[in-house]
XYZ file of N, CA, C and O in Angstrom:
864
model
N 7.057 13.553 0.340
C 7.058 14.460 -1.024
C 7.407 13.713 -2.280
O 7.989 12.581 -2.058
N 7.346 14.450 -3.150
C 7.505 13.536 -4.745
C 8.927 13.173 -4.776
O 9.309 12.165 -5.407
N 10.153 14.229 -4.245
C 11.390 13.605 -4.227
C 11.494 12.341 -3.582
O 12.199 11.311 -4.018
N 11.157 12.150 -2.290
C 11.198 10.949 -1.733
C 10.470 9.649 -2.325
O 10.460 8.410 -2.347
N 9.320 10.080 -2.946
C 8.583 8.763 -3.567
C 9.486 8.453 -4.811
O 9.357 7.365 -5.266
N 10.024 9.245 -5.596
C 11.109 9.120 -6.517
C 12.102 7.962 -6.194
O 12.611 6.983 -6.685
N 12.738 8.191 -4.907
C 13.892 7.739 -4.238
C 13.319 6.630 -4.148
O 13.876 5.203 -4.206
N 12.251 6.315 -3.262
C 11.567 4.842 -2.832
C 11.531 3.864 -4.134
O 11.743 2.767 -4.118
N 10.814 4.447 -5.095
C 10.508 3.999 -6.353
C 11.905 3.307 -6.789
O 11.965 2.234 -7.296
N 13.032 4.026 -7.339
C 13.974 3.702 -7.608
C 14.700 2.575 -6.805
O 15.710 1.468 -6.990
N 14.653 2.544 -5.487
C 14.973 1.890 -4.588
C 14.406 0.336 -4.401
O 15.104 -0.643 -4.543
N 13.507 0.367 -4.891
C 12.721 -1.034 -5.129
C 13.193 -1.689 -6.220
O 13.083 -2.945 -6.085
N 13.737 -1.082 -6.971
C 14.386 -1.702 -8.302
C 16.038 -1.835 -8.111
O 16.525 -2.251 -9.122
N 16.417 -1.395 -7.101
C 17.701 -1.897 -6.832
C 18.210 -3.050 -6.805
O 17.451 -4.037 -6.222
N 19.369 -3.417 -7.832
C 19.955 -4.865 -7.863
C 21.366 -4.805 -7.199
O 21.952 -4.244 -6.815
N 21.792 -6.433 -7.321
C 22.907 -6.631 -6.701
C 23.216 -7.667 -7.412
O 22.826 -8.774 -7.732
N 24.733 -7.978 -7.331
C 25.775 -9.044 -8.022
C 25.584 -8.937 -9.603
O 24.789 -8.242 -10.230
N 26.214 -10.063 -9.987
C 26.315 -9.909 -11.595
C 25.000 -10.507 -12.350
O 24.724 -10.252 -13.161
N 24.344 -11.083 -11.514
C 22.882 -11.662 -12.181
C 21.733 -10.653 -11.975
O 20.710 -10.733 -12.077
N 21.999 -9.132 -11.166
C 21.151 -8.547 -10.889
C 20.151 -9.012 -10.081
O 18.808 -8.277 -10.729
N 20.215 -9.401 -9.122
C 19.121 -9.675 -8.240
C 18.692 -8.531 -7.728
O 19.302 -7.596 -7.014
N 17.286 -8.534 -7.402
C 16.663 -7.577 -6.726
C 17.125 -7.623 -5.157
O 16.797 -8.751 -4.706
N 17.339 -6.736 -4.570
C 17.802 -6.755 -3.138
C 16.484 -7.141 -2.175
O 16.678 -7.474 -1.282
N 15.313 -6.245 -2.655
C 14.451 -6.595 -1.665
C 13.335 -7.382 -1.920
O 12.350 -7.408 -0.985
N 13.408 -7.884 -2.955
C 12.210 -8.827 -3.097
C 10.946 -8.026 -3.634
O 10.760 -6.839 -3.790
N 10.003 -9.109 -3.465
C 8.489 -8.542 -4.069
C 7.798 -7.371 -3.241
O 6.981 -6.742 -3.640
N 8.276 -7.512 -2.063
C 7.755 -6.384 -0.816
C 7.764 -5.064 -1.313
O 7.001 -4.282 -1.045
N 8.898 -5.061 -2.026
C 9.303 -3.407 -2.231
C 8.350 -3.179 -3.395
O 7.926 -1.822 -3.632
N 7.874 -3.669 -4.393
C 7.026 -3.604 -5.463
C 5.303 -3.249 -4.803
O 4.710 -2.537 -5.428
N 5.187 -4.153 -3.852
C 3.869 -3.934 -3.387
C 4.104 -2.588 -2.610
O 3.067 -1.666 -2.661
N 4.928 -2.173 -2.005
C 5.203 -0.661 -1.190
C 4.924 0.459 -2.496
O 4.323 1.304 -2.118
N 5.584 0.153 -3.444
C 5.433 1.393 -4.478
C 3.899 1.244 -5.049
O 3.548 2.294 -5.218
N 3.199 -0.084 -4.893
C 2.018 0.086 -5.448
C 1.059 0.844 -4.589
O 0.147 1.576 -4.867
N 1.459 0.883 -3.253
C 0.586 1.441 -1.919
C 0.785 2.882 -2.271
O -0.064 3.779 -2.332
N 1.971 3.219 -2.625
C 2.488 4.658 -2.616
C 1.744 5.534 -3.875
O 1.422 6.467 -3.670
N 1.241 4.797 -5.149
C 0.965 5.297 -5.957
C -0.815 4.787 -6.637
O -1.419 5.192 -7.310
N -1.359 4.432 -5.259
C -2.614 3.968 -5.337
C -3.649 4.459 -3.763
O -4.536 4.653 -4.161
N -2.557 4.614 -3.098
C -3.075 5.044 -1.743
C -4.055 4.131 -1.046
O -4.651 4.166 -0.040
N -3.652 2.867 -1.472
C -4.128 1.734 -0.530
C -3.677 1.597 0.950
O -2.467 2.022 1.085
N -4.513 0.985 1.615
C -3.895 0.551 3.017
C -3.069 -0.937 2.976
O -3.438 -1.444 1.840
N -2.420 -1.186 3.551
C -1.566 -2.265 3.760
C -2.485 -3.484 3.485
O -1.969 -4.474 2.841
N -3.391 -3.440 4.294
C -4.407 -4.437 4.297
C -5.033 -4.965 3.083
O -5.337 -6.044 2.698
N -5.294 -3.567 2.343
C -6.055 -3.894 1.202
C -5.158 -4.387 -0.048
O -5.547 -5.085 -0.913
N -4.030 -3.937 -0.007
C -3.039 -4.154 -1.022
C -2.709 -5.848 -0.937
O -2.626 -6.111 -1.845
N -2.613 -6.156 0.435
C -2.134 -7.357 0.721
C -3.118 -8.572 0.047
O -3.250 -9.581 -0.281
N -4.740 -7.901 0.230
C -5.720 -8.362 -0.220
C -6.114 -8.620 -1.688
O -7.184 -9.432 -2.131
N -5.615 -7.741 -2.588
C -5.806 -7.391 -3.758
C -5.807 -8.645 -4.742
O -4.548 -9.450 -4.424
N -6.972 -9.261 -5.258
C -6.750 -10.158 -6.257
C -6.859 -9.952 -7.536
O -7.433 -8.517 -7.890
N -6.433 -10.943 -8.338
C -6.752 -10.508 -9.960
C -7.947 -10.031 -10.409
O -8.041 -9.621 -11.145
N -8.814 -10.610 -9.697
C -10.342 -10.229 -10.157
C -10.846 -8.777 -10.206
O -11.513 -8.414 -10.182
N -9.999 -7.869 -9.157
C -10.282 -6.890 -8.578
C -9.313 -5.751 -9.522
O -9.571 -4.751 -9.664
N -8.330 -6.512 -10.408
C -7.682 -5.643 -11.392
C -8.180 -5.569 -12.918
O -8.564 -6.774 -13.493
N -8.277 -4.312 -13.150
C -8.558 -4.128 -14.634
C -7.447 -3.150 -15.572
O -7.633 -2.268 -15.537
N -6.567 -4.163 -15.853
C -5.489 -3.342 -16.452
C -5.823 -2.603 -17.697
O -5.485 -1.721 -18.113
N -6.854 -3.274 -18.810
C -7.167 -2.747 -20.067
C -7.701 -1.285 -19.546
O -7.400 -0.523 -20.327
N -8.329 -0.981 -18.650
C -9.060 0.220 -18.286
C -8.432 0.815 -17.031
O -8.951 1.914 -16.596
N -7.158 0.485 -16.709
C -6.112 0.909 -15.844
C -6.719 1.297 -14.708
O -7.057 2.420 -14.002
N -7.211 0.655 -13.757
C -8.087 0.602 -12.375
C -7.975 -0.590 -11.678
O -7.783 -1.788 -12.174
N -8.195 -0.504 -10.428
C -8.519 -1.624 -9.604
C -9.529 -1.371 -8.836
O -10.096 0.119 -8.626
N -10.105 -2.388 -8.093
C -11.363 -2.050 -7.164
C -11.121 -2.739 -5.975
O -10.554 -3.788 -5.439
N -11.175 -2.051 -4.887
C -10.772 -2.419 -3.327
C -12.275 -2.917 -2.883
O -13.047 -2.315 -2.526
N -12.242 -4.177 -2.434
C -13.086 -4.957 -1.969
C -12.943 -5.847 -0.901
O -13.801 -6.220 -0.322
N -11.731 -5.899 -0.278
C -11.416 -6.577 0.822
C -10.115 -6.125 1.347
O -9.432 -5.613 1.007
N -9.711 -6.684 2.596
C -8.379 -6.694 3.330
C -8.285 -7.810 4.030
O -8.719 -8.759 4.136
N -6.718 -7.951 4.355
C -6.372 -9.089 4.576
C -5.910 -9.135 5.938
O -5.243 -8.202 5.980
N -5.882 -9.862 6.984
C -5.658 -9.430 8.311
C -5.134 -10.919 8.983
O -5.700 -12.120 8.720
N -4.342 -10.844 9.834
C -3.720 -12.093 10.562
C -4.263 -12.171 11.903
O -4.039 -11.229 12.662
N -4.950 -13.149 12.173
C -5.533 -13.493 13.503
C -5.160 -14.584 14.199
O -4.724 -15.579 13.350
N -5.233 -14.707 15.547
C -4.845 -15.965 16.254
C -5.894 -16.934 16.087
O -7.430 -16.873 15.872
N -5.738 -18.330 16.014
C -6.429 -19.356 15.789
C -7.062 -19.510 17.082
O -6.459 -19.789 17.950
N -8.246 -20.131 16.948
C -9.051 -20.323 18.320
C -9.679 -21.613 18.133
O -10.508 -22.109 16.817
N -9.880 -22.303 19.322
C -10.948 -23.849 19.199
C -12.368 -23.095 18.963
O -12.837 -22.033 19.356
N -13.341 -24.447 19.235
C -14.638 -23.857 19.345
C -15.248 -22.985 20.591
O -15.829 -22.407 20.663
N -14.220 -23.377 21.777
C -14.712 -22.772 23.010
C -13.764 -21.494 23.046
O -13.739 -20.962 24.382
N -13.003 -21.084 21.829
C -12.511 -19.806 21.849
C -10.985 -19.746 22.814
O -10.732 -18.518 22.904
N -10.502 -20.827 22.883
C -9.160 -20.781 23.277
C -8.292 -20.655 22.295
O -8.444 -21.328 21.098
N -7.078 -19.920 22.459
C -6.318 -19.826 21.511
C -5.212 -21.194 21.371
O -4.763 -21.774 22.084
N -5.263 -21.429 19.881
C -4.663 -22.721 19.675
C -2.926 -22.405 19.757
O -2.654 -21.371 19.413
N -2.305 -23.468 20.085
C -0.921 -23.310 20.371
C -0.056 -24.306 19.371
O -0.549 -25.235 18.836
N 1.069 -23.847 18.853
C 2.046 -24.660 18.261
C 2.902 -25.641 19.461
O 2.715 -25.255 20.559
N 3.970 -26.078 18.720
C 4.521 -27.316 19.682
C 5.488 -26.585 20.603
O 5.549 -26.915 21.552
N 5.809 -25.252 19.919
C 6.810 -24.782 21.035
C 6.155 -23.735 21.911
O 6.701 -22.991 22.455
N 4.766 -23.839 21.702
C 3.833 -23.049 22.955
C 3.590 -21.684 22.416
O 2.817 -21.142 22.950
N 4.165 -21.187 21.306
C 3.694 -20.115 20.813
C 2.264 -19.919 19.964
O 1.792 -21.439 19.529
N 1.344 -18.974 19.812
C -0.092 -18.902 19.557
C 0.338 -19.192 17.875
O 1.132 -18.763 17.440
N -0.965 -20.033 17.306
C -1.069 -20.189 16.150
C -2.043 -19.144 15.494
O -2.837 -18.565 16.202
N -1.462 -18.750 14.387
C -2.000 -17.438 13.373
C -2.721 -18.007 12.356
O -2.144 -18.882 11.571
N -3.804 -17.025 11.557
C -4.073 -17.737 10.117
C -4.438 -16.221 9.565
O -4.728 -15.121 10.290
N -4.375 -16.073 8.304
C -4.434 -14.937 7.421
C -6.088 -15.028 6.883
O -6.473 -16.371 6.511
N -7.066 -14.188 7.254
C -8.366 -14.252 6.984
C -8.725 -12.962 5.923
O -8.026 -11.773 5.949
N -9.361 -13.044 4.919
C -9.829 -11.999 4.523
C -11.188 -11.693 4.660
O -12.102 -12.456 4.818
N -11.311 -10.137 4.906
C -12.676 -9.778 5.373
C -13.095 -8.354 4.619
O -12.205 -8.016 3.848
N -14.241 -7.734 5.330
C -14.878 -6.591 4.545
C -13.655 -5.576 4.649
O -13.159 -5.496 5.807
N -13.683 -4.380 3.664
C -12.829 -3.105 3.978
C -13.316 -2.518 5.363
O -14.254 -2.747 5.763
N -12.330 -1.237 5.722
C -12.359 -0.954 7.026
C -13.762 -0.263 7.175
O -14.577 -0.281 8.215
N -14.424 0.294 6.159
C -15.525 1.161 6.226
C -16.294 0.794 4.787
O -15.821 0.319 3.995
N -17.752 1.135 4.757
C -18.308 0.975 3.660
C -18.017 2.134 2.511
O -17.832 1.565 1.138
N -17.206 3.030 2.797
C -16.549 3.959 1.768
C -15.360 3.258 1.187
O -14.796 3.982 0.379
N -15.096 2.295 2.020
C -13.426 1.634 1.551
C -13.638 1.183 0.229
O -12.750 0.696 -0.375
N -14.871 0.477 0.034
C -14.902 -0.297 -1.014
C -15.044 0.708 -2.228
O -15.935 1.751 -2.237
N -14.280 0.814 -3.335
C -14.020 1.741 -4.100
C -13.216 1.281 -5.491
O -12.534 0.517 -5.538
N -13.130 2.294 -6.363
C -12.266 2.242 -7.634
C -11.439 2.905 -7.739
O -11.601 3.913 -7.560
N -10.258 2.509 -7.989
C -9.017 3.635 -8.352
C -8.403 3.611 -9.464
O -7.792 2.745 -9.797
N -8.423 4.705 -10.065
C -7.492 4.899 -11.447
C -6.341 4.557 -11.288
O -5.598 5.162 -10.140
N -5.465 4.068 -11.961
C -3.897 3.846 -12.058
C -3.030 4.587 -12.619
O -3.267 4.967 -13.971
N -2.017 5.398 -11.859
C -0.947 5.992 -12.647
C -0.128 5.151 -13.376
O -0.022 3.876 -12.769
N 0.825 5.376 -14.141
C 1.501 4.625 -14.956
C 2.591 3.704 -13.950
O 2.843 2.400 -14.130
N 3.135 4.100 -12.877
C 4.072 3.671 -11.859
C 3.210 2.340 -11.154
O 3.815 1.218 -10.942
N 1.859 2.368 -10.848
C 1.020 1.197 -10.204
C 0.951 0.374 -11.234
O 0.981 -0.845 -11.246
N 0.590 0.569 -12.571
C 0.500 -0.062 -13.500
C 1.693 -0.962 -13.863
O 1.786 -2.305 -13.946
N 2.946 -0.547 -13.676
C 4.479 -1.133 -13.800
C 4.313 -2.220 -12.733
O 4.936 -3.338 -13.109
N 4.034 -2.069 -11.261
C 3.903 -2.878 -10.399
C 3.168 -4.104 -10.609
O 3.437 -5.173 -10.464
N 2.064 -3.702 -11.042
C 0.985 -4.649 -11.530
C 1.626 -5.835 -12.554
O 1.514 -7.232 -12.758
N 1.823 -5.462 -13.590
C 2.595 -5.786 -14.791
C 3.772 -6.662 -14.003
O 4.198 -7.837 -14.675
N 4.821 -6.186 -13.101
C 5.614 -6.769 -12.412
C 5.089 -8.112 -11.899
O 5.552 -9.385 -11.912
N 4.119 -7.931 -10.778
C 3.316 -9.262 -10.443
C 2.937 -10.316 -11.287
O 2.949 -11.493 -11.342
N 2.528 -9.585 -12.439
C 1.699 -10.204 -13.713
C 3.019 -11.659 -14.091
O 2.711 -12.663 -14.273
N 3.876 -10.797 -14.215
C 5.081 -11.451 -14.993
C 5.558 -12.610 -13.933
O 6.235 -13.658 -14.214
N 5.639 -12.455 -12.747
C 5.985 -13.188 -11.580
C 5.042 -14.319 -11.530
O 5.643 -15.443 -11.107
N 3.873 -14.114 -11.810
C 2.705 -15.444 -11.579
C 1.729 -15.286 -12.990
O 0.716 -15.013 -12.933
N 2.641 -15.697 -13.971
C 1.722 -15.657 -15.453
C 0.594 -16.424 -15.446
O -0.507 -16.180 -16.448
N 0.444 -17.332 -14.714
C -0.459 -18.492 -14.831
C -1.718 -18.116 -13.596
O -2.336 -19.160 -13.113
N -1.568 -17.042 -13.230
C -2.690 -16.662 -12.103
C -4.215 -16.902 -12.471
O -4.548 -16.843 -13.464
N -5.119 -17.384 -11.436
C -6.216 -17.268 -11.520
C -6.706 -16.139 -11.031
O -6.373 -15.470 -10.214
N -8.165 -15.877 -11.409
C -8.899 -14.599 -10.908
C -8.761 -14.259 -9.387
O -8.810 -13.320 -8.790
N -9.102 -15.886 -8.617
C -9.122 -15.561 -7.288
C -7.545 -15.703 -6.446
O -7.555 -15.523 -5.230
N -6.377 -15.584 -7.419
C -5.228 -15.640 -6.711
C -5.052 -14.152 -6.094
O -5.281 -12.916 -6.738
N -4.091 -14.213 -5.125
C -3.678 -12.875 -4.910
C -2.500 -12.284 -5.726
O -2.081 -12.857 -6.304
N -2.618 -10.876 -5.760
C -2.027 -10.095 -6.797
C -0.269 -10.342 -6.210
O 0.795 -10.524 -7.000
N -0.079 -9.858 -4.993
C 1.311 -9.736 -4.556
C 1.529 -10.714 -3.431
O 0.918 -11.111 -2.384
N 2.468 -11.408 -4.052
C 2.814 -12.911 -3.648
C 4.380 -12.847 -2.952
O 5.228 -12.135 -3.893
N 4.647 -13.330 -2.145
C 6.011 -13.764 -1.907
C 6.817 -14.838 -2.695
O 6.232 -15.383 -3.724
N 8.074 -15.057 -2.711
C 8.934 -15.871 -3.670
C 8.351 -17.072 -3.244
O 8.193 -18.014 -4.361
N 7.564 -17.433 -2.115
C 7.113 -18.734 -1.741
C 5.847 -18.796 -2.417
O 4.978 -19.915 -2.028
N 5.210 -17.960 -3.001
C 3.703 -17.856 -3.521
C 2.793 -17.730 -2.564
O 1.512 -17.872 -2.575
N 3.254 -17.047 -1.154
C 2.057 -16.651 -0.167
C 1.766 -15.166 -0.087
O 2.915 -14.422 -0.545
N 0.727 -14.816 0.702
C 0.371 -13.561 0.342
C 0.908 -12.865 1.394
O 1.790 -13.381 2.588
N 1.604 -11.532 1.258
C 2.103 -10.846 2.425
C 1.584 -10.464 3.638
O 0.207 -10.278 3.738
N 2.378 -10.315 4.679
C 1.770 -9.882 6.140
C 2.127 -8.642 6.244
O 3.359 -8.217 5.815
N 1.326 -7.936 6.836
C 1.690 -6.475 7.335
C 3.074 -6.198 7.958
O 3.743 -5.251 7.413
N 3.308 -7.086 8.655
C 4.870 -6.850 9.365
C 5.903 -7.168 8.107
O 7.111 -6.371 8.393
N 5.931 -7.941 7.283
C 6.847 -8.166 6.205
C 7.144 -7.126 5.719
O 8.021 -6.649 5.154
N 5.777 -6.269 5.254
C 6.058 -5.198 4.538
C 6.608 -4.005 5.080
O 7.534 -3.186 4.526
N 6.188 -3.651 6.498
C 6.813 -2.908 7.246
C 8.205 -2.913 7.438
O 9.317 -1.951 7.309
N 8.729 -4.346 7.549
C 10.310 -4.499 7.750
C 11.127 -4.036 6.525
O 11.969 -3.667 6.492
N 10.112 -4.640 5.178
C 10.825 -4.072 3.861
C 11.204 -2.815 3.818
O 12.338 -2.247 3.276
N 10.270 -1.989 4.224
C 10.288 -0.188 3.953
C 11.493 0.044 4.841
O 12.073 1.227 4.426
N 11.557 -0.154 5.992
C 12.641 -0.168 6.925
C 13.903 -0.163 6.466
O 14.879 0.632 6.360
N 14.257 -1.479 5.850
C 15.227 -2.003 5.193
C 15.493 -0.731 3.727
O 16.654 -0.197 3.762
N 14.582 -0.663 3.462
C 14.837 0.411 2.034
C 15.083 1.525 2.302
O 15.828 2.567 1.821
N 14.456 2.141 3.475
C 14.577 3.350 4.140
C 16.343 3.626 4.496
O 16.796 4.601 4.419
N 16.696 2.754 5.297
C 17.936 2.688 5.813
C 19.177 2.862 4.787
O 20.058 3.180 5.124
N 18.764 1.965 3.759
C 19.868 2.211 2.379
C 19.507 3.239 1.459
O 20.202 3.238 0.335
N 18.784 4.067 1.609
C 18.199 5.115 0.554
C 18.768 6.560 1.127
O 19.202 6.763 2.086
N 18.562 7.227 0.273
C 18.750 8.766 0.540
C 17.444 9.784 0.856
O 17.335 10.905 0.746
N 16.334 8.942 1.220
C 15.339 9.513 1.507
C 15.690 10.804 2.568
O 16.242 10.354 3.515
N 14.705 11.693 2.342
C 14.804 12.961 3.862
C 14.478 12.310 4.996
O 14.889 12.889 5.928
N 13.748 11.269 5.157
C 13.148 10.696 6.382
C 13.437 9.314 6.630
O 13.342 8.584 5.468
N 13.617 8.616 7.794
C 13.886 7.366 8.059
C 12.759 6.652 8.463
O 12.909 5.424 8.707
N 11.651 7.383 8.977
C 10.894 6.819 9.660
C 9.609 6.642 9.063
O 8.261 6.733 9.799
N 9.452 6.512 7.709
C 8.102 6.483 7.193
C 7.730 4.909 7.221
O 8.450 4.016 7.518
N 6.534 4.974 7.378
C 5.619 3.564 7.373
C 4.930 3.316 6.210
O 5.108 4.324 5.024
N 4.322 2.445 6.121
C 3.570 2.091 4.570
C 2.364 2.911 4.850
O 1.856 3.525 3.629
N 1.834 3.418 5.801
C 0.789 4.478 5.907
C 1.275 5.763 5.572
O 0.601 6.419 5.000
N 2.435 6.092 5.729
C 3.089 7.130 5.344
C 3.225 7.395 3.624
O 2.870 8.284 3.235
N 3.352 6.128 3.039
C 3.196 6.324 1.618
C 1.635 6.584 1.297
O 1.646 7.130 0.233
N 0.776 5.821 1.862
C -0.766 6.289 1.464
C -0.648 7.857 1.673
O -1.356 8.294 1.000
N -0.366 8.306 2.906
C -0.623 9.707 3.457
C 0.126 10.504 1.964
O -0.406 11.604 1.638
N 1.408 10.147 1.551
C 1.947 10.888 0.688
C 1.172 11.003 -0.690
O 0.997 12.101 -1.185
N 0.313 9.816 -0.973
C -0.474 9.801 -2.222
C -1.563 11.061 -2.099
O -1.663 11.946 -3.058
N -1.949 10.884 -0.704
C -3.230 12.000 -0.738
C -2.675 13.216 -0.668
O -3.148 14.421 -1.278
N -1.647 13.602 -0.119
C -0.977 14.999 0.112
C -0.543 15.486 -1.403
O -0.803 16.764 -1.586
N -0.004 14.559 -2.050
C 0.480 15.166 -3.413
C -0.760 15.369 -4.392
O -0.552 16.471 -5.273
N -1.586 14.646 -4.371
C -2.982 15.054 -5.266
C -3.720 16.195 -4.701
O -4.016 17.122 -5.400
N -3.658 16.367 -3.407
C -4.090 17.670 -2.963
C -3.390 19.081 -3.218
O -4.095 20.059 -3.735
N -2.032 18.901 -3.155
C -1.378 20.009 -3.191
C -1.010 20.317 -4.659
O -0.974 21.540 -5.249
N -1.361 19.348 -5.766
C -1.552 19.638 -7.091
C -3.128 20.079 -7.659
O -3.251 20.037 -8.830
N -3.928 20.332 -6.379
C -5.060 20.986 -6.917
C -6.421 19.888 -6.990
O -7.434 20.260 -7.252
N -5.999 18.620 -6.666
C -7.193 17.639 -6.773
C -8.501 18.139 -5.755
O -7.921 18.572 -4.772
N -9.594 17.868 -6.149
C -10.678 18.017 -5.025
C -10.687 17.345 -4.013
O -10.391 15.956 -3.979
N -11.091 17.862 -2.888
C -10.795 17.216 -1.374
C -11.787 15.823 -1.398
O -11.488 14.910 -0.910
N -12.905 16.284 -1.980
C -13.810 15.086 -1.997
C -13.480 13.905 -2.849
O -13.608 12.740 -2.474
N -12.816 14.266 -3.810
C -12.459 13.173 -4.656
C -11.122 12.281 -4.113
O -11.356 11.142 -3.866
N -10.314 13.142 -3.285
C -9.385 12.414 -2.584
C -9.876 11.758 -1.644
O -9.241 10.479 -1.252
N -10.940 12.147 -1.192
C -11.326 11.181 0.187
C -12.087 9.945 -0.364
O -11.757 8.986 0.300
N -12.526 10.204 -1.523
C -13.309 8.905 -1.987
C -12.049 7.939 -2.787
O -12.026 6.783 -2.525
N -10.895 8.414 -3.111
C -10.132 7.309 -3.394
C -9.260 6.850 -2.309
O -8.993 5.744 -2.642
N -9.040 7.643 -1.085
C -8.673 6.860 -0.123
C -9.579 6.178 0.830
O -9.187 5.540 1.646
N -10.924 6.114 0.177
C -11.815 5.242 1.310
C -12.370 5.893 2.764
O -12.331 4.931 3.703
N -11.807 6.956 2.743
C -11.994 7.768 4.063
C -13.540 7.518 4.333
O -14.785 7.594 3.511
N -14.028 7.683 5.421
C -15.530 7.591 6.045
C -16.267 9.022 5.536
O -17.559 8.744 5.025
N -15.620 10.050 5.605
C -16.289 11.120 5.379
C -15.108 11.967 4.719
O -14.038 12.273 5.557
N -15.618 13.448 4.222
C -14.541 14.157 3.885
C -13.972 14.807 4.795
O -13.074 15.791 4.593
N -14.786 15.121 6.046
C -14.388 15.872 7.014
C -13.056 15.322 7.782
O -12.060 16.037 8.130
N -13.035 14.063 7.709
C -11.779 13.128 8.132
C -10.694 13.305 7.311
O -9.578 13.745 7.811
N -10.959 13.816 6.103
C -9.993 13.892 4.962
C -9.328 15.330 4.956
O -8.185 15.572 5.253
N -10.206 16.276 5.431
C -9.910 17.655 5.822
C -8.793 17.724 6.844
O -7.912 18.294 6.938
N -9.234 16.803 7.721
C -8.600 17.220 9.155
C -7.342 16.240 8.891
O -6.154 16.876 9.745
N -6.987 15.359 8.420
C -5.847 14.919 7.992
C -5.048 15.764 7.361
O -3.708 15.546 7.838
N -5.486 16.165 6.295
C -4.526 17.398 5.508
C -4.626 18.747 5.724
O -4.209 19.417 4.897
N -5.141 19.012 6.671
C -5.419 20.597 7.102
C -4.017 21.494 6.711
O -4.275 22.403 6.655
N -2.833 20.680 7.232
C -1.506 21.607 7.008
C -1.494 22.043 5.785
O -1.003 23.059 5.503
N -1.625 21.164 4.846
C -1.566 21.469 3.255
C -2.493 22.633 2.974
O -2.270 23.643 2.300
N -3.938 22.353 3.560
C -4.869 23.701 3.159
C -4.135 24.869 3.799
O -4.490 26.151 3.189
N -3.877 24.974 5.035
C -3.124 26.341 5.523
C -2.159 26.605 4.776
O -2.069 27.941 4.785
N -1.248 25.869 4.317
C -0.094 26.531 3.260
C -0.776 27.145 2.262
O -0.136 28.255 1.694
N -1.760 26.499 1.369
C -2.415 26.869 0.462
C -3.144 28.380 0.576
O -2.940 29.460 -0.045
N -3.621 28.685 1.999
C -4.374 29.718 2.147
C -3.269 30.624 2.513
O -3.301 32.078 1.948
N -2.154 30.311 2.906
C -1.026 31.541 3.282
C -0.662 32.058 1.957
O -0.038 33.340 1.677
N -0.384 31.021 0.993
C 0.228 31.385 -0.230
C -0.766 32.136 -0.906
O -0.446 33.309 -1.799
N -2.112 32.054 -0.907
C -2.969 33.035 -1.463
C -3.096 34.258 -0.849
O -3.191 35.371 -1.923
N -2.824 34.315 0.304
C -3.094 35.638 1.158
C -1.587 36.456 0.636
O -1.542 37.762 0.358
N -0.785 35.751 0.244
C 0.563 36.365 0.126
C 0.613 37.036 -1.477
O 1.404 37.818 -1.511
N -0.467 36.600 -2.051
C -0.628 37.254 -3.485
C -0.829 38.619 -3.385
O -0.845 39.414 -4.185
N -1.771 38.976 -2.356
C -2.338 40.268 -2.285
C -1.146 41.172 -1.768
O -1.398 42.255 -1.874
N 0.187 40.542 -1.618
C 1.108 41.785 -1.171
C 1.850 41.845 -2.358
O 2.851 42.927 -2.535
């Protein structure tokens, strides 16, 4: 809900100490970006500056970032010295054809992009937008852990939100405010509008009940 969105937004900028150091680091800003654009985590992690158009307040989703096991030519999993599997990050095409899309940016999403721009002012178009303090792209697990920490220390109504919940909240609030279901489906990059309707059917049920109540 909007109240929890505001709480998470404020939590992302919570500081500590005399030097006002951010508690959660850059992952919290990535989470806010997801919350106000409806991107999937893999899409947010893969976002590059060439996909960002700040003057026109929009971003374009063109890829996703995934962590996979490294394999040899004969498809055997490569191992580290301690015997654990080696992993690497790869950029690949989005989940579906409809996932390639343009998303207009609300003000809070623009704020997050400006934050990352200030963190890496000399970036190249091919650089990832959301980077760790070490200058590396985020992995899904890092983002999930950050949200868990934020929720545990916040006053959110629920403590079990996931990054996908933030994406879901984006769609829920747009629909509850009267946005066209087909438009929301396109913004979320769903395969078709029927899938979107099935995801948000509870909201439509509430709207129908409110409409019928007007007859009383």
